[in-house]
Every structure is written in C-alpha cells, then in structure tokens.
Coordinates of C-alpha atoms and ligand atoms in Angstrom, one line a residue:
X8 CA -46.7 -17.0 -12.9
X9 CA -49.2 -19.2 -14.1
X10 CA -48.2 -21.2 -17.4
X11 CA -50.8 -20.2 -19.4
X12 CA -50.2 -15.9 -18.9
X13 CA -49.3 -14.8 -22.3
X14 CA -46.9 -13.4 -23.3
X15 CA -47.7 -10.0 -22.9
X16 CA -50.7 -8.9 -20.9
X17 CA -54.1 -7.7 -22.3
X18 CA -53.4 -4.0 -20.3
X19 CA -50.6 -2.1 -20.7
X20 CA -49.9 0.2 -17.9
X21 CA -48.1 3.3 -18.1
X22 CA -47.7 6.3 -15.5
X23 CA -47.8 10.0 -15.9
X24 CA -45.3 11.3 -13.7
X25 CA -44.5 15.0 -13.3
X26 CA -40.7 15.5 -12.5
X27 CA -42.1 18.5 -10.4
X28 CA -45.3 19.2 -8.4
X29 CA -48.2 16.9 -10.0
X30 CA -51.3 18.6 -11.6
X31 CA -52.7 21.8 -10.4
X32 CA -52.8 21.0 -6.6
X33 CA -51.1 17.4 -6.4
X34 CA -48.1 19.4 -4.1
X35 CA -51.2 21.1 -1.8
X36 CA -52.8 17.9 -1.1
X37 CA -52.1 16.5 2.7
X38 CA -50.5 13.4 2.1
X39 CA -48.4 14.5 -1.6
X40 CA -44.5 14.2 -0.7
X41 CA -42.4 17.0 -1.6
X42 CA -39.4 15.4 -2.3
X43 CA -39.6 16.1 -6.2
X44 CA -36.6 17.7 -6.1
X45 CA -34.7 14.6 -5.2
X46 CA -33.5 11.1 -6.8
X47 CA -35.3 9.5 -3.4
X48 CA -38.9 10.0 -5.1
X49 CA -38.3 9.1 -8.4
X50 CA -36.5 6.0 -7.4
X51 CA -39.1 5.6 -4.8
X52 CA -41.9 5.8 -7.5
X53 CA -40.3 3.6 -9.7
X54 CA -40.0 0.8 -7.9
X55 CA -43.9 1.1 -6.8
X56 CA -44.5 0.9 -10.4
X57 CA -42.3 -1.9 -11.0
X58 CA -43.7 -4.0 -8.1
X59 CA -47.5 -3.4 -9.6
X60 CA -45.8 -4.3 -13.1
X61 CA -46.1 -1.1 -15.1
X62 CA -44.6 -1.5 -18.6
X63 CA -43.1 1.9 -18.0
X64 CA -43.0 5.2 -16.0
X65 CA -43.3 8.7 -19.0
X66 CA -42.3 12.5 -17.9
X67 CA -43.6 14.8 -19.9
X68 CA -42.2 18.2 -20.3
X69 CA -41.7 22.0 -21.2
X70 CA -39.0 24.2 -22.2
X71 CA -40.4 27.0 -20.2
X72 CA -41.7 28.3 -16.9
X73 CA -45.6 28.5 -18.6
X74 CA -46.7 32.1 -19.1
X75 CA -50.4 32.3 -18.8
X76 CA -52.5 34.9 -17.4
X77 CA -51.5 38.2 -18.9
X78 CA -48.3 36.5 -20.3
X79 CA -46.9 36.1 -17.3
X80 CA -45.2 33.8 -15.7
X81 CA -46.6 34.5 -12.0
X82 CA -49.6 32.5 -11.5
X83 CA -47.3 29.5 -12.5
X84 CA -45.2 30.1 -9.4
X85 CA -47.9 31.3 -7.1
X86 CA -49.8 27.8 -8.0
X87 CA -47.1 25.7 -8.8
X88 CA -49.2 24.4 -12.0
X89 CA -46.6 23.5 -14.6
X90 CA -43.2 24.5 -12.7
X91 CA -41.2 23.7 -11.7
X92 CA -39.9 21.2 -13.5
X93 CA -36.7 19.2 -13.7
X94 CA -34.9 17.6 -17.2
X95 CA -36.7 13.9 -17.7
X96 CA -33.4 12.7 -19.0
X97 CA -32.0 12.3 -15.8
X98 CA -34.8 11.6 -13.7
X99 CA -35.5 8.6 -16.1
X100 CA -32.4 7.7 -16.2
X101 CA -32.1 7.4 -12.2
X102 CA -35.6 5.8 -12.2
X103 CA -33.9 3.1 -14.6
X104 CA -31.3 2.2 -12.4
X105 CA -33.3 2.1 -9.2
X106 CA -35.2 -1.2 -11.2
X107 CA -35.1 -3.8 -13.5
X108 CA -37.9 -3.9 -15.9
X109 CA -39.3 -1.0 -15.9
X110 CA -39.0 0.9 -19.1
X111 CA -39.0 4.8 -18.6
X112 CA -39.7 7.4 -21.3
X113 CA -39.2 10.7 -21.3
X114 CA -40.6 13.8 -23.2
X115 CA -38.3 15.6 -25.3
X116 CA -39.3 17.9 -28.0
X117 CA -38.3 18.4 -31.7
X118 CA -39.0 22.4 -31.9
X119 CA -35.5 23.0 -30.8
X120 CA -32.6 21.1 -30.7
X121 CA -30.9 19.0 -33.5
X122 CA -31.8 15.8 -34.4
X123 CA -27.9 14.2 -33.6
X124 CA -28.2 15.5 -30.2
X125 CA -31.3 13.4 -29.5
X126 CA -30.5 10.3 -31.8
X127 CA -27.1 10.3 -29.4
X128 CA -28.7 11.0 -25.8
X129 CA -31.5 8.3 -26.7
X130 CA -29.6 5.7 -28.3
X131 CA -26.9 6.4 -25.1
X132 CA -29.6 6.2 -22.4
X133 CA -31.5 3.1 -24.3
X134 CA -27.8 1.1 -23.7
X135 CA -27.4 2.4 -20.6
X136 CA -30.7 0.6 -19.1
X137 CA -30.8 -2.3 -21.4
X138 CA -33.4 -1.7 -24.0
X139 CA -35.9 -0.2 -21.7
X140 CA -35.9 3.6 -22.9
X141 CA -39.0 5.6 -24.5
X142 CA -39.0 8.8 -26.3
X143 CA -42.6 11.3 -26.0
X144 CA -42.3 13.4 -29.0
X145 CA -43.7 16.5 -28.8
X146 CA -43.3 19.6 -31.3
X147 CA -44.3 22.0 -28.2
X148 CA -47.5 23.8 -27.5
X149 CA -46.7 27.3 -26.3
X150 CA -44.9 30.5 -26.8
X151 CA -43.1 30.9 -23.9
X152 CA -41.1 27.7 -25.0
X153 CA -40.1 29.5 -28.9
X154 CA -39.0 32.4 -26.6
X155 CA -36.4 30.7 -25.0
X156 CA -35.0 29.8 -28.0
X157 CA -34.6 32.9 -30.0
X158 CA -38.4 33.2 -31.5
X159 CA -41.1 35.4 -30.8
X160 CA -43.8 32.8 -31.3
X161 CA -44.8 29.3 -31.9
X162 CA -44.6 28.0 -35.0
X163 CA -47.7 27.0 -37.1
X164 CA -48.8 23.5 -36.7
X165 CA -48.0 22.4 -39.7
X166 CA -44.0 24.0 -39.7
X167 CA -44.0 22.2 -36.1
X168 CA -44.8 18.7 -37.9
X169 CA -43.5 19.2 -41.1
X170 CA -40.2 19.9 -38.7
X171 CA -40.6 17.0 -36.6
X172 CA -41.1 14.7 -39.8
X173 CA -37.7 15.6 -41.0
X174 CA -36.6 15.3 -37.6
X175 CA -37.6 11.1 -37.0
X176 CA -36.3 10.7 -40.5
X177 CA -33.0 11.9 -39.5
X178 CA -33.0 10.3 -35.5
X179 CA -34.2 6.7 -37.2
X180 CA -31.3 6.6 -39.9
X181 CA -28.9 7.8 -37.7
X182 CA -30.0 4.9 -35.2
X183 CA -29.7 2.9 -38.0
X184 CA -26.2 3.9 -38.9
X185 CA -24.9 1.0 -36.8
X186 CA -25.8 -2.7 -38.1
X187 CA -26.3 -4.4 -35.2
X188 CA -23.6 -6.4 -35.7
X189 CA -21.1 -4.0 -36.7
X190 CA -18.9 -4.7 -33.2
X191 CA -16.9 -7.3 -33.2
X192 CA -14.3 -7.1 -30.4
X193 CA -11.7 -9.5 -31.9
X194 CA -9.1 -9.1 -29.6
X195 CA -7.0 -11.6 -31.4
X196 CA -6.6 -9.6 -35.2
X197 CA -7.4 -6.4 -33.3
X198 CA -10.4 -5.0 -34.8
X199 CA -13.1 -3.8 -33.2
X200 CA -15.8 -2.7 -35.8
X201 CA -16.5 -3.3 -39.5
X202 CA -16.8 -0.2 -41.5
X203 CA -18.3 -1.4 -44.1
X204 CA -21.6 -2.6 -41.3
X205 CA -21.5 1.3 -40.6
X206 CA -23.0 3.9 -42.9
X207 CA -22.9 7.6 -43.2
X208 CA -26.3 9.4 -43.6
X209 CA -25.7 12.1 -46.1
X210 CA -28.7 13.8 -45.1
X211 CA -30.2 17.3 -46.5
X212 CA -33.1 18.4 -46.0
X213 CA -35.1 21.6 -46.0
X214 CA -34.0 22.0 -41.9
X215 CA -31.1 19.5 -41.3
X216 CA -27.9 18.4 -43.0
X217 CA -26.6 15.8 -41.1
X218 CA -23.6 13.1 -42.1
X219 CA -23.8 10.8 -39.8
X220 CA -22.9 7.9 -38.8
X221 CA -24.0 8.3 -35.4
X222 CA -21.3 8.1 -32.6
X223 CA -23.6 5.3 -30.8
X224 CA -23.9 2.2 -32.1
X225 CA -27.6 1.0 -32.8
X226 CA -30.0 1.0 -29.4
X227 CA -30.7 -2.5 -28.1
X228 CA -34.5 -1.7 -28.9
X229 CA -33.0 -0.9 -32.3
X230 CA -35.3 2.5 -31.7
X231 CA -36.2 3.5 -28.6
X232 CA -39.9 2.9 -28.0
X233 CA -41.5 6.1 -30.0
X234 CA -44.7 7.9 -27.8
X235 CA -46.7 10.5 -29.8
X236 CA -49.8 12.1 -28.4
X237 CA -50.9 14.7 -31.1
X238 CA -54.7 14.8 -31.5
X239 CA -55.4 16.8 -34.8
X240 CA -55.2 14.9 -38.1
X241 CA -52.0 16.3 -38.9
X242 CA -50.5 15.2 -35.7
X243 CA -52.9 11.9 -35.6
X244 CA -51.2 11.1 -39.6
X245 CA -47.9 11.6 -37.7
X246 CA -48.4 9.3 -34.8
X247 CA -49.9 6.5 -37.2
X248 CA -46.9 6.3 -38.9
X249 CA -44.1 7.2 -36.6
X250 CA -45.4 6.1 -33.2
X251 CA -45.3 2.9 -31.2
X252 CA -47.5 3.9 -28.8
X253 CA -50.0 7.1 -28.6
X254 CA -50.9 8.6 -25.2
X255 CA -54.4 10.9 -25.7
X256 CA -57.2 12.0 -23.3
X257 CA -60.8 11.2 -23.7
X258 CA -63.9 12.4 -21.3
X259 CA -66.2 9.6 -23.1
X260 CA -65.7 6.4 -23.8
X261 CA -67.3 7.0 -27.2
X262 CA -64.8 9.8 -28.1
X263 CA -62.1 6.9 -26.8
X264 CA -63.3 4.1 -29.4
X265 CA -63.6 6.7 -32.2
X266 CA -60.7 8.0 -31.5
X267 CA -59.0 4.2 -31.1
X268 CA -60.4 3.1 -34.0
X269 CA -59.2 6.4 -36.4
X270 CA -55.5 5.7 -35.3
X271 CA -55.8 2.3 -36.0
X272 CA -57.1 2.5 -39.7
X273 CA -54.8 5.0 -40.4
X274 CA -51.6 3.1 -39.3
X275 CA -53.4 0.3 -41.5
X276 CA -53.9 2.6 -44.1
X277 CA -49.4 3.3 -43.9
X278 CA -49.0 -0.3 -44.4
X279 CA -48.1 -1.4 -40.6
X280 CA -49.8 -4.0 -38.4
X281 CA -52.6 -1.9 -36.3
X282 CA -51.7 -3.9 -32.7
X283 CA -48.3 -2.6 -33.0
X284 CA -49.7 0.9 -32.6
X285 CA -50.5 0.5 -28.4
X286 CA -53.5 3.3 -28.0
X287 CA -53.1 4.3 -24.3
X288 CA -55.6 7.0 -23.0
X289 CA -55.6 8.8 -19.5
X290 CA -57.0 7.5 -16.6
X291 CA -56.7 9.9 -13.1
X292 CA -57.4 7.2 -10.7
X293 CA -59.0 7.7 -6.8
X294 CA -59.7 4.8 -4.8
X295 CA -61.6 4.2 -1.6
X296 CA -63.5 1.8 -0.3
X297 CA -66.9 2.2 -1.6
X298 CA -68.1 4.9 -4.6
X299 CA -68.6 7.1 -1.8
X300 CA -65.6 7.3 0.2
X301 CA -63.9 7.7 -2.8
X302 CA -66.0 10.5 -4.5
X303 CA -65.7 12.5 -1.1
X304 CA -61.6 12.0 -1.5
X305 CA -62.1 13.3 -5.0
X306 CA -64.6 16.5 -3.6
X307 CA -61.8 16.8 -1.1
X308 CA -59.4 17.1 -3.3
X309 CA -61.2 19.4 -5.8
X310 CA -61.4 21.7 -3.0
X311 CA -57.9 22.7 -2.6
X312 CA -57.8 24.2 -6.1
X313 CA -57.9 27.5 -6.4
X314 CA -60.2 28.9 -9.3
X315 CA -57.7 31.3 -10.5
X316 CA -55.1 28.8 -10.5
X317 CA -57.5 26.2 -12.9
X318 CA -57.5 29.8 -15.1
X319 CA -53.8 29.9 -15.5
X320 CA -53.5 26.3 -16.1
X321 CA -55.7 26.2 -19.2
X322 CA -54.6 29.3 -20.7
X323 CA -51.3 27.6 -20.3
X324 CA -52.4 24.3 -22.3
X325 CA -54.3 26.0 -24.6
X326 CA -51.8 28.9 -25.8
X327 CA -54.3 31.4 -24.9
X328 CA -55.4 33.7 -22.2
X329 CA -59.1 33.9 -21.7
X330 CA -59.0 36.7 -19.2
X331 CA -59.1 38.5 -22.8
X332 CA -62.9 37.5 -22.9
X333 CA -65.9 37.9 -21.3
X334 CA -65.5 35.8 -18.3
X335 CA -69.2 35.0 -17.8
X336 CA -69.6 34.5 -21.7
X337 CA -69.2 31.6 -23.2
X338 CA -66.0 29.6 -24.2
X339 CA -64.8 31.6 -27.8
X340 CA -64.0 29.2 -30.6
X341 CA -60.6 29.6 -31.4
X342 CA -58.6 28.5 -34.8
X343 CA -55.0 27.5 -33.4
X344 CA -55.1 26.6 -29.8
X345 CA -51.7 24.6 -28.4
X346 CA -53.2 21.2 -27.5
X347 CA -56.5 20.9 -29.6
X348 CA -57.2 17.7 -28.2
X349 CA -57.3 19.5 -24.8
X350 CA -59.2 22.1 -26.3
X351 CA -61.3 20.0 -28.0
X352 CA -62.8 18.4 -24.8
X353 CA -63.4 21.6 -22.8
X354 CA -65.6 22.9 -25.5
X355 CA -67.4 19.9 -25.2
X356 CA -67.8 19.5 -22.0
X357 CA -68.4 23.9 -21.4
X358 CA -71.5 23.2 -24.1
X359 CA -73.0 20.2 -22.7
X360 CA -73.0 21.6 -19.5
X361 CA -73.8 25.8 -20.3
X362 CA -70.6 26.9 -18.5
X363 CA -69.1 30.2 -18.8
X364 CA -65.4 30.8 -19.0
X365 CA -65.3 31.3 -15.8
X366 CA -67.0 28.1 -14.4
X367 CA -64.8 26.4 -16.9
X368 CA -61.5 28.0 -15.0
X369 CA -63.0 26.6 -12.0
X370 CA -63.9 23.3 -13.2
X371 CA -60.2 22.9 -15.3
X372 CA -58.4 23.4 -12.2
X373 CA -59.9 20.6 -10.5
X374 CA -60.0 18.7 -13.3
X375 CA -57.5 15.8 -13.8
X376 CA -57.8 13.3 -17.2
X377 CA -60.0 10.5 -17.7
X378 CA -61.4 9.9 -14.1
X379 CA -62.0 6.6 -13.1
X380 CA -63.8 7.3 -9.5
X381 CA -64.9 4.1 -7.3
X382 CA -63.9 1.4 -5.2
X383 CA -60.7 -0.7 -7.0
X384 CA -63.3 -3.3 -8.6
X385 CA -65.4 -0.5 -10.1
X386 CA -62.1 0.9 -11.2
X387 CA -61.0 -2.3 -12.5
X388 CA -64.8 -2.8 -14.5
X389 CA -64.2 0.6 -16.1
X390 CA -60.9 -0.2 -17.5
X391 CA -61.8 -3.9 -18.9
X392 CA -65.1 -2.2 -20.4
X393 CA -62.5 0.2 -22.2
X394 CA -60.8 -3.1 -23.4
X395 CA -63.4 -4.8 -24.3
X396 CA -65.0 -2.1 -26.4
X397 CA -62.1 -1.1 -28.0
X398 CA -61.0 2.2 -26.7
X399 CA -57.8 1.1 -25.6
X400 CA -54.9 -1.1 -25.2
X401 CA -53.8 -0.5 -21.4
X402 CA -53.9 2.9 -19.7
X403 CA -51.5 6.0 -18.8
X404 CA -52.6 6.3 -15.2
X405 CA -52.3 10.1 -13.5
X406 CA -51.9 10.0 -9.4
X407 CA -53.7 12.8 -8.1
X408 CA -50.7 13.6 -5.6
X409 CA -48.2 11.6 -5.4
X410 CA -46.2 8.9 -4.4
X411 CA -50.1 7.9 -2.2
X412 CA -52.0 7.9 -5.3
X413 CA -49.6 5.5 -7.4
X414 CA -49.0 3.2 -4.4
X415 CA -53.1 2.9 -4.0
X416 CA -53.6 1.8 -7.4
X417 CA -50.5 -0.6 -7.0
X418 CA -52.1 -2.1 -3.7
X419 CA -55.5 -2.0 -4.7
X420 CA -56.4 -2.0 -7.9
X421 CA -53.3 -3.7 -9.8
X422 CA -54.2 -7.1 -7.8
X423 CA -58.0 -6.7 -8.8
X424 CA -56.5 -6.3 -12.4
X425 CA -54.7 -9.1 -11.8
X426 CA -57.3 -11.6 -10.5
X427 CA -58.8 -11.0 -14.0
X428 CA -55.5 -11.6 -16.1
X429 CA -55.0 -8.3 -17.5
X430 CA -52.4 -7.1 -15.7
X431 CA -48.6 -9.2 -15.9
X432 CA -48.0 -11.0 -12.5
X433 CA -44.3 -11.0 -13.9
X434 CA -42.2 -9.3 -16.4
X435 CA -41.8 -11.7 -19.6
X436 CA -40.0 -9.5 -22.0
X437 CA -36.1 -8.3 -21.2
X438 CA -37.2 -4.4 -23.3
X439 CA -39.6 -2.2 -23.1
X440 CA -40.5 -3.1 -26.6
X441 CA -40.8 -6.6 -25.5
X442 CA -43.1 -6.1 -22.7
X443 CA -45.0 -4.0 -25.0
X444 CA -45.4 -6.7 -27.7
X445 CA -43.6 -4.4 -30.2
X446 CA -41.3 -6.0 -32.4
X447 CA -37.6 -4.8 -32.7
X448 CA -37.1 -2.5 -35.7
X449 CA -35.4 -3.8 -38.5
X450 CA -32.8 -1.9 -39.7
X451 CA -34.3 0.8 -42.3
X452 CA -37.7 0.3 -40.7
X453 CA -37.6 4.1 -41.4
X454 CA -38.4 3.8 -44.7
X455 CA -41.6 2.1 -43.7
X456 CA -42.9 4.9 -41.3
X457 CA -41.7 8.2 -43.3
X458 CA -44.1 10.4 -45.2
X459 CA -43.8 8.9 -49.1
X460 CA -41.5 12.0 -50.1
X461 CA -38.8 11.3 -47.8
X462 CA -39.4 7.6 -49.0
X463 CA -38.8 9.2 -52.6
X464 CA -35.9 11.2 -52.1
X465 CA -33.7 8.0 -50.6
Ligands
FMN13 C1 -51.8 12.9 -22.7 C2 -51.0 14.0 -23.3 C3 -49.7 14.3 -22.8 C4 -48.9 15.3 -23.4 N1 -47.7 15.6 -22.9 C5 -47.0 16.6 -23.5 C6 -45.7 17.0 -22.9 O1 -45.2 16.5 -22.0 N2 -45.1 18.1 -23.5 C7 -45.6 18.7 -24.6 O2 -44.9 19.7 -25.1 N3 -46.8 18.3 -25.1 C8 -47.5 17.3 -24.6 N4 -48.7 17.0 -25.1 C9 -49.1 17.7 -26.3 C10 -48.9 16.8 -27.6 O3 -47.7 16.3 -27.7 C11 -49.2 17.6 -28.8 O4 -48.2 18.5 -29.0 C12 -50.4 18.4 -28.7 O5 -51.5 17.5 -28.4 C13 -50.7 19.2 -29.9 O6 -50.8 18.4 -31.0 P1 -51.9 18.5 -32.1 O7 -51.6 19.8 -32.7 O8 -51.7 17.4 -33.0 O9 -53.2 18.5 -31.3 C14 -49.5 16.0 -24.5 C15 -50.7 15.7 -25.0 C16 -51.5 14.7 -24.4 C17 -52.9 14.5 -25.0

C-alpha cells in the first residue's frame, strides 16, 4: 500500500447477496452456481469480496415465501424470484469466519420479534467476528410476512416506524447496558465485572417493557454498524437519524444527488456530522470487453426472464397484484405500496416511456438496480462521476448471477478502481465501522439519534 492511501478509501463497496437464487433469473443463467444452499458459496463469495476489498457483504431478507399473483405463493416457486431463502444470521456469520476483514450485515426486521432478541443475537455475532457485524433494518414490506406472525395484514407505515423507533431505542440502550469496561477478570480478588459499570434499562414504552441489562456485554463496534434503506420521508427521517449507512436505488443520477443531498441535510438537520451518514445506492454491474460485448451479455441475460415471472416479482415488492387492472392500461397510482421507493421509479420510468402494465411486467423482470453496462473503465467512469457529483459515497453492487458476476467486477473493475485510488488496496481499519470511517459510539449515543420524545421521557 502506498503511504499516502488514506485512511479510508473514497468508495465504499458493499455487495447485495441473496442467501437464495439471485434476482429474478440469476439461478437460470448458464454460468450462476447453485450451490446456495451450502456454506461452500457463501464462504466462496466472501473471500472474492474480501480479495477485491469490499467493506462488507449485506443479505437482505423476508419472513415469507412472497405471495404475488392472485395471493399466491406459486409463481414464487415456479420462478424462484424471492425464495427460497435461507436465515442471513448464519450465512453471515459463516461468511465472517471464512475471512478477515470483511464486515457482513444481515437483514433482520423489527415487525416481529423483540427487541432483547436482536440486541443479544447482534451484539453476540458482532463479538464473535471482531467488530465486523452490520444490521439492515427493515420494518417489512408485505403481507404474507404479518401472516406468518399472527396478522392478517401489514401494518400502516407509520405503526411499522413508529414500532421500529421504539425498537432502536430499546436495542441501542440495551447495547449500552455494558460500559465497555465493565469486565475486569481479576483473577487475583476474584471478580469478574463491576456492577455498578452495568445498568438496567427500565424501559416502557407503548410496545416494549424491557429491564435489561443485556446478557452481552457491549459489541466491540459499540453498535453494530446500523443499514436503513427506507425511501419515504417517514422512513428517510428515520434513517437520518438512526442509520450509519443507507442503501437506496436510483434509475438517474439526478434522482441519486437529490436524493444524496436530502439525507444529508436531514442528518444535519438531527445534529450529527453528514459524512458519517455513508449514502450507498445500487449498482447491477455487467462487464465485457467493449460497450458491446457487454450490452449483448446484458440482452442475453434479459432474455431468460420470463414476462410472467417480472409480473410476480413486482407485485411482490410493491404489496400489490396488478393482474387486478387492466393489463394494457397504464400503471394505477396507488396510495400505500410496500417499497415506495421501488414504486416510485417504475412509475417513472412506465410514464417516460408510455408502457402499459404489462410491458412494465416484462421490463421489471429483467430489470436489475442501477445498471452500470460497459467495459470495466466505462464502469469505473460511471461510478467516480457518481462521486464526484455527489450521489454517493461507494456503491452496493448486485451480481447478475452469481459467484461470475461478483468475481468479474473483483478482476476487472476493482483494479481499474484502484488504479484511480478509490478503492483500498488493503484493509486499514480492524471493524467494519473502521473501514467505514464511522466513529465508535459512545456510550448513550442513543440519546443523540432517538426521536426528541424518547429524548424527553429519559
Ligand atoms: C436497496 C434496498 C434493499 C432493501 N432490502 C430489503 C430487505 O432485504 N428486506 C426488506 O424487508 N426490505 C428491504 N427493503 C425495503 C426497505 O427496507 C423499506 O422497508 C422499504 O423501502 C419501505 O420503506 P419506505 O416505506 O420508507 O419506503 C430494501 C429497500 C431498498 C431500496
């Protein structure tokens, strides 16, 4: 590494990584493994990512087999689009030990567990690998998910955040519950811990009652690096405050600055430094050697989707099924859609282009975030542009299929990256937070990022 690298690059990498088939048609294409069931492609993936110097590897995830067309959960197992789909504790957890200095993040969500489960598993797994653990938080996007926990529906937006508030209240003070130096192994007088560096929580709230102190003692990271990628203002407010990094998805790069620049102000606007909020949007990656060779492995990929399976998937992210409407109409405006920001961009795109909801099916299927579609220099242009104008502080890069599609952009495109200094040659930081250029929570840095009536009420 050359002396004057600093200390944390300019792009951060991150990598979407089903733990199940990728995408709509990522299993169908010819060179996709299908190991997905097994530890041997997650570690295998993992230590690709690590060579190319990712800052971290992030599975989302469901609590559901989607339901889409017709409520049913069919067309997800004829297509394989969203299922199936194994627990992203684990797999992280395997991916950790397979490496180093990757950190690995996984997507768990607050509609419906308790917040002492989480605060335990998190602040467990962030020991486990050394302070290199991430949580996504999600408040869940669809139906089928409140039905397998004793609800008929989703809940309102607002109940889903106003839940997961009281829910990173209650995780952060019970990560907190520990002082950090509340061990002291003194094998000598025979004490082990000071009580009196170890609080209770006496939490109660409108949804939890929780006494704490946590059976962990604090995470290395002092909180595990916190992922948010709500879109709507309510869930936008949320992520300023609570989030060290947001994940989003942008088909312009002038939807990507405004969007960059709105998150920003408004973690300003909370009081907390703006470059500690990392903005990292999607980019769905396909090299080749030229703009050509790769745009005719993009056309051959979009071929193997089939239009009814691009149907189910977006009925599935947006909470809706659109067979219910006129399928060579035009897309319906609808009020409470599951991921808005998804939403959000296929009305967009459906009105500049005239599409009906049809077409769109077609197009969704095929359709994979943030394309970046060229030889690994053009690739490697697009993203420094996205830098430079201020849509982004490193990328969440989707493979296609996978492991090819990761280990191209590792081969090819990380060294063009790195040629220019954006990408780290070396890992400088022993945490995830560290190579993120977060700093480590204080203890009661919840106070800072709750909603002011929680700050109220302590
Ligand atoms: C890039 C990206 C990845 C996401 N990953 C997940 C996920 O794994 N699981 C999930 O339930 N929601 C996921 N979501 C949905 C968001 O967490 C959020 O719930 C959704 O955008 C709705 O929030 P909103 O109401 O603020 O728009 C993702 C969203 C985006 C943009």
């Amino acid at each position: 590494m050359s002396t004057d690298e600093p200390t944390t690059p300019r792009m951060h990498l991150a990598a979407f990584l089903n733990a199940g088939p990728q995408g709509t048609v990522g299993w169908r294409h010819a060179e996709a493994g299908d190991g997905f069931l097994t530890a041997a492609h997650y570690t295998h993936i993992a230590r690709v990512l690590e060579r190319a110097g990712f800052d971290m590897a992030f599975v989302p995830d469901a609590l559901a087999v989607p339901r889409s067309l017709g409520g049913s959960y069919a067309p997800a197992v004829t297509w394989g689009t969203g299922t199936p789909r194994l627990d992203p504790v684990p797999v992280i957890t395997l991916m950790a030990a397979a490496t180093e200095h990757l950190g690995v993040a996984a997507t768990v969500s607050t509609g419906y567990q308790e917040p002492y489960h989480l605060a335990r598993g998190m602040a467990t797994l962030d020991h486990l690998v050394g302070g290199r653990a991430g949580w996504n938080v999600v408040t869940s996007f669809q139906d089928a998910e409140a039905q397998n926990f004793g609800q008929e529906k989703l809940p309102e937006r607002q109940e889903r955040y106003a839940r997961a508030e009281e829910f990173l209240e209650v995780t952060t003070r019970l990560w907190d519950s520990w002082a950090d130096d509340a061990i002291v192994t003194d094998k000598e007088s025979g004490v082990y811990g000071r009580p009196d560096r170890v609080d209770a929580v006496d939490h109660r709230g409108r949804r939890f009652a929780v006494r704490g102190p946590l059976s962990v003692p604090r995470p290395p990271q002092g909180y595990p690096v916190i992922i948010q990628a709500g879109a709507s203002p309510a869930g936008r407010d949320f992520a300023a405050r609570w989030a060290d990094v947001i994940f989003c998805s942008h088909e312009s790069l002038e939807s990507a600055v405004a969007f960059y620049a709105d998150v920003k102000a408004r973690a300003a606007a909370h009081g907390r430094d703006p470059d500690q909020l990392k903005v990292l949007p999607a980019a769905t990656t396909v090299v080749g050697t030229d703009v050509r060779d790769a745009l005719a492995k993009h056309e051959a990929f979009t071929e193997l989707v089939h239009p009814e399976a691009g149907l189910s998937r977006l009925a599935y992210h947006v909470n809706v099924d659109l067979t219910r409407y006129d399928l060579d109409g035009p897309l319906p405006s609808l009020e409470e859609v599951g991921v808005e920001g998804h939403y959000r961009e296929v009305v967009e795109f459906a009105e500049r282009e005239k599409l009906s909801v049809r077409e769109i099916g077609r197009w969704y299927g095929a359709r994979t975030e943030g394309n970046m579609i060229g030889s690994a220099a053009d690739i490697a242009d697009t993203m420094e542009l996205w830098l430079d104008r201020g849509a982004a502080d490193g990328f969440m890069i989707q493979a296609t299929h996978v492991p090819a599609a990761f280990e191209e952009f590792a081969d090819h495109v990380v060294p063009e990256l790195r040629r220019r200094g954006l990408v780290r040659t070396a890992y400088t930081g022993g945490t995830l937070r560290e190579n993120l250029g977060l700093a480590r929570p204080e203890r009661g840095e919840w106070r800072n990022r709750a909603a002011p009536a929680a700050k109220e009420r302590s």
